[in-house]
N, CA, C and O atoms as CSV, one atom per row, in Angstrom:
chain,resi,resn,atom,element,x,y,z
A,1,UNK,N,N,-41.343,-53.494,-21.305
A,1,UNK,CA,C,-40.889,-54.386,-22.347
A,1,UNK,C,C,-40.853,-53.674,-23.703
A,1,UNK,O,O,-39.961,-53.898,-24.521
A,2,UNK,N,N,-41.853,-52.808,-23.913
A,2,UNK,CA,C,-41.885,-52.052,-25.166
A,2,UNK,C,C,-40.663,-51.150,-25.286
A,2,UNK,O,O,-40.122,-50.964,-26.376
A,3,UNK,N,N,-40.236,-50.595,-24.163
A,3,UNK,CA,C,-39.061,-49.715,-24.168
A,3,UNK,C,C,-37.806,-50.480,-24.588
A,3,UNK,O,O,-36.975,-49.955,-25.329
A,4,UNK,N,N,-37.671,-51.702,-24.120
A,4,UNK,CA,C,-36.503,-52.512,-24.469
A,4,UNK,C,C,-36.518,-52.852,-25.959
A,4,UNK,O,O,-35.491,-52.757,-26.630
A,5,UNK,N,N,-37.680,-53.248,-26.473
A,5,UNK,CA,C,-37.788,-53.577,-27.895
A,5,UNK,C,C,-37.494,-52.341,-28.746
A,5,UNK,O,O,-36.828,-52.442,-29.776
A,6,UNK,N,N,-37.984,-51.186,-28.321
A,6,UNK,CA,C,-37.744,-49.937,-29.053
A,6,UNK,C,C,-36.246,-49.616,-29.083
A,6,UNK,O,O,-35.711,-49.212,-30.116
A,7,UNK,N,N,-35.584,-49.798,-27.951
A,7,UNK,CA,C,-34.143,-49.503,-27.902
A,7,UNK,C,C,-33.341,-50.471,-28.755
A,7,UNK,O,O,-32.402,-50.056,-29.435
A,8,UNK,N,N,-33.687,-51.741,-28.736
A,8,UNK,CA,C,-32.971,-52.723,-29.550
A,8,UNK,C,C,-33.149,-52.413,-31.035
A,8,UNK,O,O,-32.193,-52.505,-31.804
A,9,UNK,N,N,-34.349,-52.052,-31.438
A,9,UNK,CA,C,-34.562,-51.707,-32.847
A,9,UNK,C,C,-33.790,-50.436,-33.222
A,9,UNK,O,O,-33.276,-50.339,-34.336
A,10,UNK,N,N,-33.703,-49.464,-32.311
A,10,UNK,CA,C,-32.921,-48.256,-32.575
A,10,UNK,C,C,-31.432,-48.589,-32.690
A,10,UNK,O,O,-30.731,-48.007,-33.518
A,11,UNK,N,N,-30.951,-49.508,-31.877
A,11,UNK,CA,C,-29.546,-49.928,-31.948
A,11,UNK,C,C,-29.263,-50.578,-33.298
A,11,UNK,O,O,-28.242,-50.292,-33.923
A,12,UNK,N,N,-30.165,-51.454,-33.752
A,12,UNK,CA,C,-29.974,-52.089,-35.052
A,12,UNK,C,C,-29.986,-51.062,-36.182
A,12,UNK,O,O,-29.215,-51.177,-37.134
A,13,UNK,N,N,-30.847,-50.069,-36.081
A,13,UNK,CA,C,-30.882,-49.008,-37.087
A,13,UNK,C,C,-29.566,-48.228,-37.101
A,13,UNK,O,O,-29.032,-47.932,-38.170
A,14,UNK,N,N,-29.045,-47.896,-35.921
A,14,UNK,CA,C,-27.773,-47.165,-35.852
A,14,UNK,C,C,-26.623,-47.991,-36.423
A,14,UNK,O,O,-25.755,-47.457,-37.112
A,15,UNK,N,N,-26.616,-49.288,-36.137
A,15,UNK,CA,C,-25.552,-50.154,-36.673
A,15,UNK,C,C,-25.646,-50.211,-38.197
A,15,UNK,O,O,-24.630,-50.136,-38.888
A,16,UNK,N,N,-26.861,-50.343,-38.714
A,16,UNK,CA,C,-27.046,-50.380,-40.166
A,16,UNK,C,C,-26.567,-49.077,-40.814
A,16,UNK,O,O,-25.860,-49.099,-41.821
A,17,UNK,N,N,-26.958,-47.946,-40.226
A,17,UNK,CA,C,-26.543,-46.660,-40.786
A,17,UNK,C,C,-25.037,-46.470,-40.694
A,17,UNK,O,O,-24.429,-45.912,-41.608
A,18,UNK,N,N,-24.432,-46.921,-39.615
A,18,UNK,CA,C,-22.983,-46.815,-39.500
A,18,UNK,C,C,-22.287,-47.629,-40.586
A,18,UNK,O,O,-21.318,-47.166,-41.187
A,19,UNK,N,N,-22.775,-48.828,-40.834
A,19,UNK,CA,C,-22.171,-49.671,-41.868
A,19,UNK,C,C,-22.353,-49.053,-43.249
A,19,UNK,O,O,-21.445,-49.106,-44.078
A,20,UNK,N,N,-23.511,-48.472,-43.499
A,20,UNK,CA,C,-23.771,-47.870,-44.804
A,20,UNK,C,C,-22.969,-46.591,-45.032
A,20,UNK,O,O,-22.500,-46.344,-46.143
A,21,UNK,N,N,-22.811,-45.786,-43.999
A,21,UNK,CA,C,-22.203,-44.472,-44.175
A,21,UNK,C,C,-20.697,-44.447,-43.999
A,21,UNK,O,O,-20.053,-43.508,-44.468
A,22,UNK,N,N,-20.115,-45.425,-43.352
A,22,UNK,CA,C,-18.669,-45.383,-43.131
A,22,UNK,C,C,-17.972,-45.856,-44.393
A,22,UNK,O,O,-18.206,-46.979,-44.840
A,23,UNK,N,N,-17.117,-45.023,-44.978
A,23,UNK,CA,C,-16.526,-45.340,-46.282
A,23,UNK,C,C,-15.343,-46.304,-46.182
A,23,UNK,O,O,-14.200,-45.883,-46.004
A,24,UNK,N,N,-15.630,-47.593,-46.298
A,24,UNK,CA,C,-14.565,-48.600,-46.326
A,24,UNK,C,C,-14.727,-49.386,-47.621
A,24,UNK,O,O,-15.817,-49.857,-47.944
A,25,UNK,N,N,-13.645,-49.518,-48.346
A,25,UNK,CA,C,-13.665,-50.286,-49.591
A,25,UNK,C,C,-12.905,-51.589,-49.369
A,25,UNK,O,O,-12.086,-51.704,-48.457
A,26,UNK,N,N,-13.191,-52.549,-50.209
A,26,UNK,CA,C,-12.499,-53.834,-50.138
A,26,UNK,C,C,-11.679,-53.995,-51.386
A,26,UNK,O,O,-12.214,-53.728,-52.462
A,27,UNK,N,N,-10.443,-54.402,-51.346
A,27,UNK,CA,C,-9.657,-54.840,-50.201
A,27,UNK,C,C,-9.332,-53.678,-49.264
A,27,UNK,O,O,-9.149,-52.538,-49.693
A,28,UNK,N,N,-9.269,-53.995,-48.009
A,28,UNK,CA,C,-9.117,-53.010,-46.946
A,28,UNK,C,C,-7.676,-52.518,-46.871
A,28,UNK,O,O,-6.735,-53.312,-46.861
A,29,UNK,N,N,-7.515,-51.180,-46.818
A,29,UNK,CA,C,-6.207,-50.547,-46.635
A,29,UNK,C,C,-6.343,-49.490,-45.549
A,29,UNK,O,O,-7.365,-48.809,-45.464
A,30,UNK,N,N,-5.325,-49.353,-44.727
A,30,UNK,CA,C,-5.367,-48.356,-43.654
A,30,UNK,C,C,-5.401,-46.928,-44.189
A,30,UNK,O,O,-5.897,-46.024,-43.516
A,31,UNK,N,N,-4.887,-46.725,-45.374
A,31,UNK,CA,C,-4.925,-45.376,-45.944
A,31,UNK,C,C,-6.365,-44.931,-46.213
A,31,UNK,O,O,-6.665,-43.738,-46.168
A,32,UNK,N,N,-7.250,-45.886,-46.491
A,32,UNK,CA,C,-8.657,-45.533,-46.711
A,32,UNK,C,C,-9.291,-44.987,-45.443
A,32,UNK,O,O,-10.159,-44.116,-45.512
A,33,UNK,N,N,-8.875,-45.482,-44.294
A,33,UNK,CA,C,-9.412,-44.989,-43.022
A,33,UNK,C,C,-8.992,-43.540,-42.802
A,33,UNK,O,O,-9.771,-42.744,-42.278
A,34,UNK,N,N,-7.783,-43.193,-43.190
A,34,UNK,CA,C,-7.294,-41.822,-42.980
A,34,UNK,C,C,-7.796,-40.859,-44.045
A,34,UNK,O,O,-8.059,-39.694,-43.747
A,35,UNK,N,N,-7.934,-41.323,-45.273
A,35,UNK,CA,C,-8.324,-40.448,-46.371
A,35,UNK,C,C,-9.847,-40.344,-46.488
A,35,UNK,O,O,-10.362,-39.328,-46.955
A,36,UNK,N,N,-10.560,-41.373,-46.073
A,36,UNK,CA,C,-12.016,-41.394,-46.188
A,36,UNK,C,C,-12.718,-40.208,-45.543
A,36,UNK,O,O,-13.575,-39.606,-46.190
A,37,UNK,N,N,-12.401,-39.838,-44.298
A,37,UNK,CA,C,-13.053,-38.674,-43.698
A,37,UNK,C,C,-12.748,-37.360,-44.414
A,37,UNK,O,O,-13.541,-36.421,-44.344
A,38,UNK,N,N,-11.626,-37.286,-45.090
A,38,UNK,CA,C,-11.295,-36.065,-45.824
A,38,UNK,C,C,-12.085,-35.994,-47.124
A,38,UNK,O,O,-12.573,-34.930,-47.504
A,39,UNK,N,N,-12.209,-37.133,-47.803
A,39,UNK,CA,C,-12.934,-37.144,-49.071
A,39,UNK,C,C,-14.446,-37.113,-48.885
A,39,UNK,O,O,-15.159,-36.509,-49.686
A,40,UNK,N,N,-14.936,-37.764,-47.829
A,40,UNK,CA,C,-16.380,-37.857,-47.577
A,40,UNK,C,C,-16.688,-37.401,-46.145
A,40,UNK,O,O,-17.041,-38.231,-45.307
A,41,UNK,N,N,-16.562,-36.113,-45.849
A,41,UNK,CA,C,-16.730,-35.670,-44.461
A,41,UNK,C,C,-18.165,-35.808,-43.947
A,41,UNK,O,O,-18.365,-36.124,-42.774
A,42,UNK,N,N,-19.164,-35.576,-44.800
A,42,UNK,CA,C,-20.550,-35.673,-44.349
A,42,UNK,C,C,-20.898,-37.110,-43.962
A,42,UNK,O,O,-21.519,-37.343,-42.925
A,43,UNK,N,N,-20.502,-38.060,-44.787
A,43,UNK,CA,C,-20.756,-39.463,-44.464
A,43,UNK,C,C,-20.007,-39.880,-43.201
A,43,UNK,O,O,-20.531,-40.640,-42.387
A,44,UNK,N,N,-18.789,-39.387,-43.038
A,44,UNK,CA,C,-18.013,-39.731,-41.861
A,44,UNK,C,C,-18.662,-39.209,-40.584
A,44,UNK,O,O,-18.768,-39.942,-39.600
A,45,UNK,N,N,-19.098,-37.945,-40.589
A,45,UNK,CA,C,-19.731,-37.392,-39.394
A,45,UNK,C,C,-21.091,-38.037,-39.125
A,45,UNK,O,O,-21.456,-38.245,-37.968
A,46,UNK,N,N,-21.834,-38.352,-40.166
A,46,UNK,CA,C,-23.110,-39.042,-39.977
A,46,UNK,C,C,-22.883,-40.434,-39.393
A,46,UNK,O,O,-23.619,-40.863,-38.504
A,47,UNK,N,N,-21.875,-41.133,-39.885
A,47,UNK,CA,C,-21.555,-42.453,-39.343
A,47,UNK,C,C,-21.078,-42.345,-37.899
A,47,UNK,O,O,-21.391,-43.206,-37.078
A,48,UNK,N,N,-20.331,-41.305,-37.587
A,48,UNK,CA,C,-19.866,-41.109,-36.211
A,48,UNK,C,C,-21.034,-40.846,-35.271
A,48,UNK,O,O,-21.079,-41.396,-34.170
A,49,UNK,N,N,-21.979,-40.010,-35.693
A,49,UNK,CA,C,-23.153,-39.748,-34.859
A,49,UNK,C,C,-23.982,-41.018,-34.672
A,49,UNK,O,O,-24.449,-41.297,-33.568
A,50,UNK,N,N,-24.166,-41.787,-35.743
A,50,UNK,CA,C,-24.921,-43.039,-35.631
A,50,UNK,C,C,-24.223,-43.999,-34.671
A,50,UNK,O,O,-24.881,-44.668,-33.873
A,51,UNK,N,N,-22.893,-44.069,-34.747
A,51,UNK,CA,C,-22.145,-44.952,-33.860
A,51,UNK,C,C,-22.297,-44.532,-32.399
A,51,UNK,O,O,-22.562,-45.370,-31.538
A,52,UNK,N,N,-22.131,-43.244,-32.116
A,52,UNK,CA,C,-22.191,-42.794,-30.727
A,52,UNK,C,C,-23.607,-42.851,-30.162
A,52,UNK,O,O,-23.783,-43.172,-28.987
A,53,UNK,N,N,-24.624,-42.544,-30.977
A,53,UNK,CA,C,-25.999,-42.689,-30.502
A,53,UNK,C,C,-26.324,-44.150,-30.220
A,53,UNK,O,O,-26.958,-44.468,-29.214
A,54,UNK,N,N,-25.885,-45.038,-31.113
A,54,UNK,CA,C,-26.098,-46.470,-30.889
A,54,UNK,C,C,-25.369,-46.967,-29.655
A,54,UNK,O,O,-25.898,-47.788,-28.906
A,55,UNK,N,N,-24.157,-46.475,-29.439
A,55,UNK,CA,C,-23.398,-46.861,-28.248
A,55,UNK,C,C,-24.062,-46.344,-26.978
A,55,UNK,O,O,-24.138,-47.057,-25.977
A,56,UNK,N,N,-24.536,-45.121,-27.019
A,56,UNK,CA,C,-25.201,-44.525,-25.858
A,56,UNK,C,C,-26.471,-45.294,-25.497
A,56,UNK,O,O,-26.713,-45.588,-24.327
A,57,UNK,N,N,-27.274,-45.614,-26.498
A,57,UNK,CA,C,-28.508,-46.357,-26.247
A,57,UNK,C,C,-28.184,-47.781,-25.787
A,57,UNK,O,O,-28.895,-48.331,-24.945
A,58,UNK,N,N,-27.129,-48.379,-26.324
A,58,UNK,CA,C,-26.720,-49.721,-25.881
A,58,UNK,C,C,-26.331,-49.718,-24.410
A,58,UNK,O,O,-26.688,-50.635,-23.671
A,59,UNK,N,N,-25.609,-48.702,-23.986
A,59,UNK,CA,C,-25.212,-48.619,-22.583
A,59,UNK,C,C,-26.417,-48.388,-21.678
A,59,UNK,O,O,-26.478,-48.938,-20.579
A,60,UNK,N,N,-27.366,-47.587,-22.126
A,60,UNK,CA,C,-28.588,-47.395,-21.348
A,60,UNK,C,C,-29.374,-48.701,-21.247
A,60,UNK,O,O,-29.907,-49.026,-20.185
A,61,UNK,N,N,-29.446,-49.437,-22.330
A,61,UNK,CA,C,-30.150,-50.716,-22.328
A,61,UNK,C,C,-29.468,-51.708,-21.393
A,61,UNK,O,O,-30.138,-52.419,-20.644
A,62,UNK,N,N,-28.161,-51.757,-21.433
A,62,UNK,CA,C,-27.422,-52.640,-20.536
A,62,UNK,C,C,-27.662,-52.265,-19.077
A,62,UNK,O,O,-27.850,-53.137,-18.229
A,63,UNK,N,N,-27.655,-50.979,-18.793
A,63,UNK,CA,C,-27.912,-50.513,-17.434
A,63,UNK,C,C,-29.319,-50.896,-16.982
A,63,UNK,O,O,-29.505,-51.322,-15.842
A,64,UNK,N,N,-30.299,-50.751,-17.848
A,64,UNK,CA,C,-31.666,-51.101,-17.483
A,64,UNK,C,C,-31.823,-52.611,-17.274
A,64,UNK,O,O,-32.518,-53.039,-16.352
A,65,UNK,N,N,-31.191,-53.406,-18.113
A,65,UNK,CA,C,-31.256,-54.861,-17.948
A,65,UNK,C,C,-30.601,-55.283,-16.645
A,65,UNK,O,O,-31.127,-56.146,-15.941
A,66,UNK,N,N,-29.466,-54.692,-16.314
A,66,UNK,CA,C,-28.813,-55.004,-15.039
A,66,UNK,C,C,-29.678,-54.586,-13.856
A,66,UNK,O,O,-29.759,-55.308,-12.862
A,67,UNK,N,N,-30.315,-53.440,-13.953
A,67,UNK,CA,C,-31.184,-52.972,-12.889
A,67,UNK,C,C,-32.370,-53.913,-12.697
A,67,UNK,O,O,-32.721,-54.246,-11.565
A,68,UNK,N,N,-32.986,-54.341,-13.793
A,68,UNK,CA,C,-34.111,-55.267,-13.700
A,68,UNK,C,C,-33.680,-56.629,-13.168
A,68,UNK,O,O,-34.420,-57.267,-12.419
A,69,UNK,N,N,-32.492,-57.076,-13.550
A,69,UNK,CA,C,-31.981,-58.352,-13.062
A,69,UNK,C,C,-31.716,-58.284,-11.561
A,69,UNK,O,O,-32.077,-59.206,-10.830
A,70,UNK,N,N,-31.099,-57.218,-11.100
A,70,UNK,CA,C,-30.836,-57.076,-9.662
A,70,UNK,C,C,-32.134,-56.939,-8.876
A,70,UNK,O,O,-32.247,-57.455,-7.764
A,71,UNK,N,N,-33.100,-56.255,-9.442
A,71,UNK,CA,C,-34.399,-56.112,-8.783
A,71,UNK,C,C,-35.082,-57.472,-8.653
A,71,UNK,O,O,-35.656,-57.782,-7.609
A,72,UNK,N,N,-35.022,-58.278,-9.703
A,72,UNK,CA,C,-35.608,-59.616,-9.666
A,72,UNK,C,C,-34.872,-60.510,-8.676
A,72,UNK,O,O,-35.491,-61.318,-7.982
A,73,UNK,N,N,-33.555,-60.365,-8.611
A,73,UNK,CA,C,-32.755,-61.171,-7.674
A,73,UNK,C,C,-33.090,-60.805,-6.227
A,73,UNK,O,O,-33.148,-61.682,-5.365
A,74,UNK,N,N,-33.308,-59.532,-5.958
A,74,UNK,CA,C,-33.687,-59.113,-4.608
A,74,UNK,C,C,-35.050,-59.667,-4.222
A,74,UNK,O,O,-35.267,-60.026,-3.064
A,75,UNK,N,N,-35.974,-59.742,-5.180
A,75,UNK,CA,C,-37.288,-60.317,-4.900
A,75,UNK,C,C,-37.176,-61.799,-4.547
A,75,UNK,O,O,-37.856,-62.279,-3.640
A,76,UNK,N,N,-36.314,-62.522,-5.268
A,76,UNK,CA,C,-36.119,-63.933,-4.995
A,76,UNK,C,C,-35.510,-64.144,-3.613
A,76,UNK,O,O,-35.898,-65.069,-2.899
A,77,UNK,N,N,-34.574,-63.308,-3.237
A,77,UNK,CA,C,-33.928,-63.451,-1.926
A,77,UNK,C,C,-34.885,-63.095,-0.786
A,77,UNK,O,O,-34.814,-63.685,0.292
A,78,UNK,N,N,-35.759,-62.154,-1.016
A,78,UNK,CA,C,-36.712,-61.779,0.038
A,78,UNK,C,C,-37.765,-62.853,0.266
A,78,UNK,O,O,-38.306,-62.951,1.368
A,79,UNK,N,N,-38.068,-63.654,-0.735
A,79,UNK,CA,C,-39.037,-64.745,-0.590
A,79,UNK,C,C,-38.465,-65.895,0.224
A,79,UNK,O,O,-39.218,-66.644,0.846
A,80,UNK,N,N,-37.158,-66.044,0.230
A,80,UNK,CA,C,-36.528,-67.143,0.968
A,80,UNK,C,C,-36.508,-66.797,2.399
A,80,UNK,O,O,-36.021,-67.579,3.216
């Protein structure tokens, strides 16, 4: 259970860092998406790493939850 809580908190941290580091201004224009990585390359790469690490940990968490759910379902079926 501690592992799941740790992963969820890491996912929230990655999402927060991605939102902070990705250079989007309001009102939103598509040119900002193309020019932003050129003007702010360090922030763009940091946001990209935060996004991919968060995505990777999210997929691992989903896999673990599915594994635990299937394991619990097998236990229920064996009792019947």
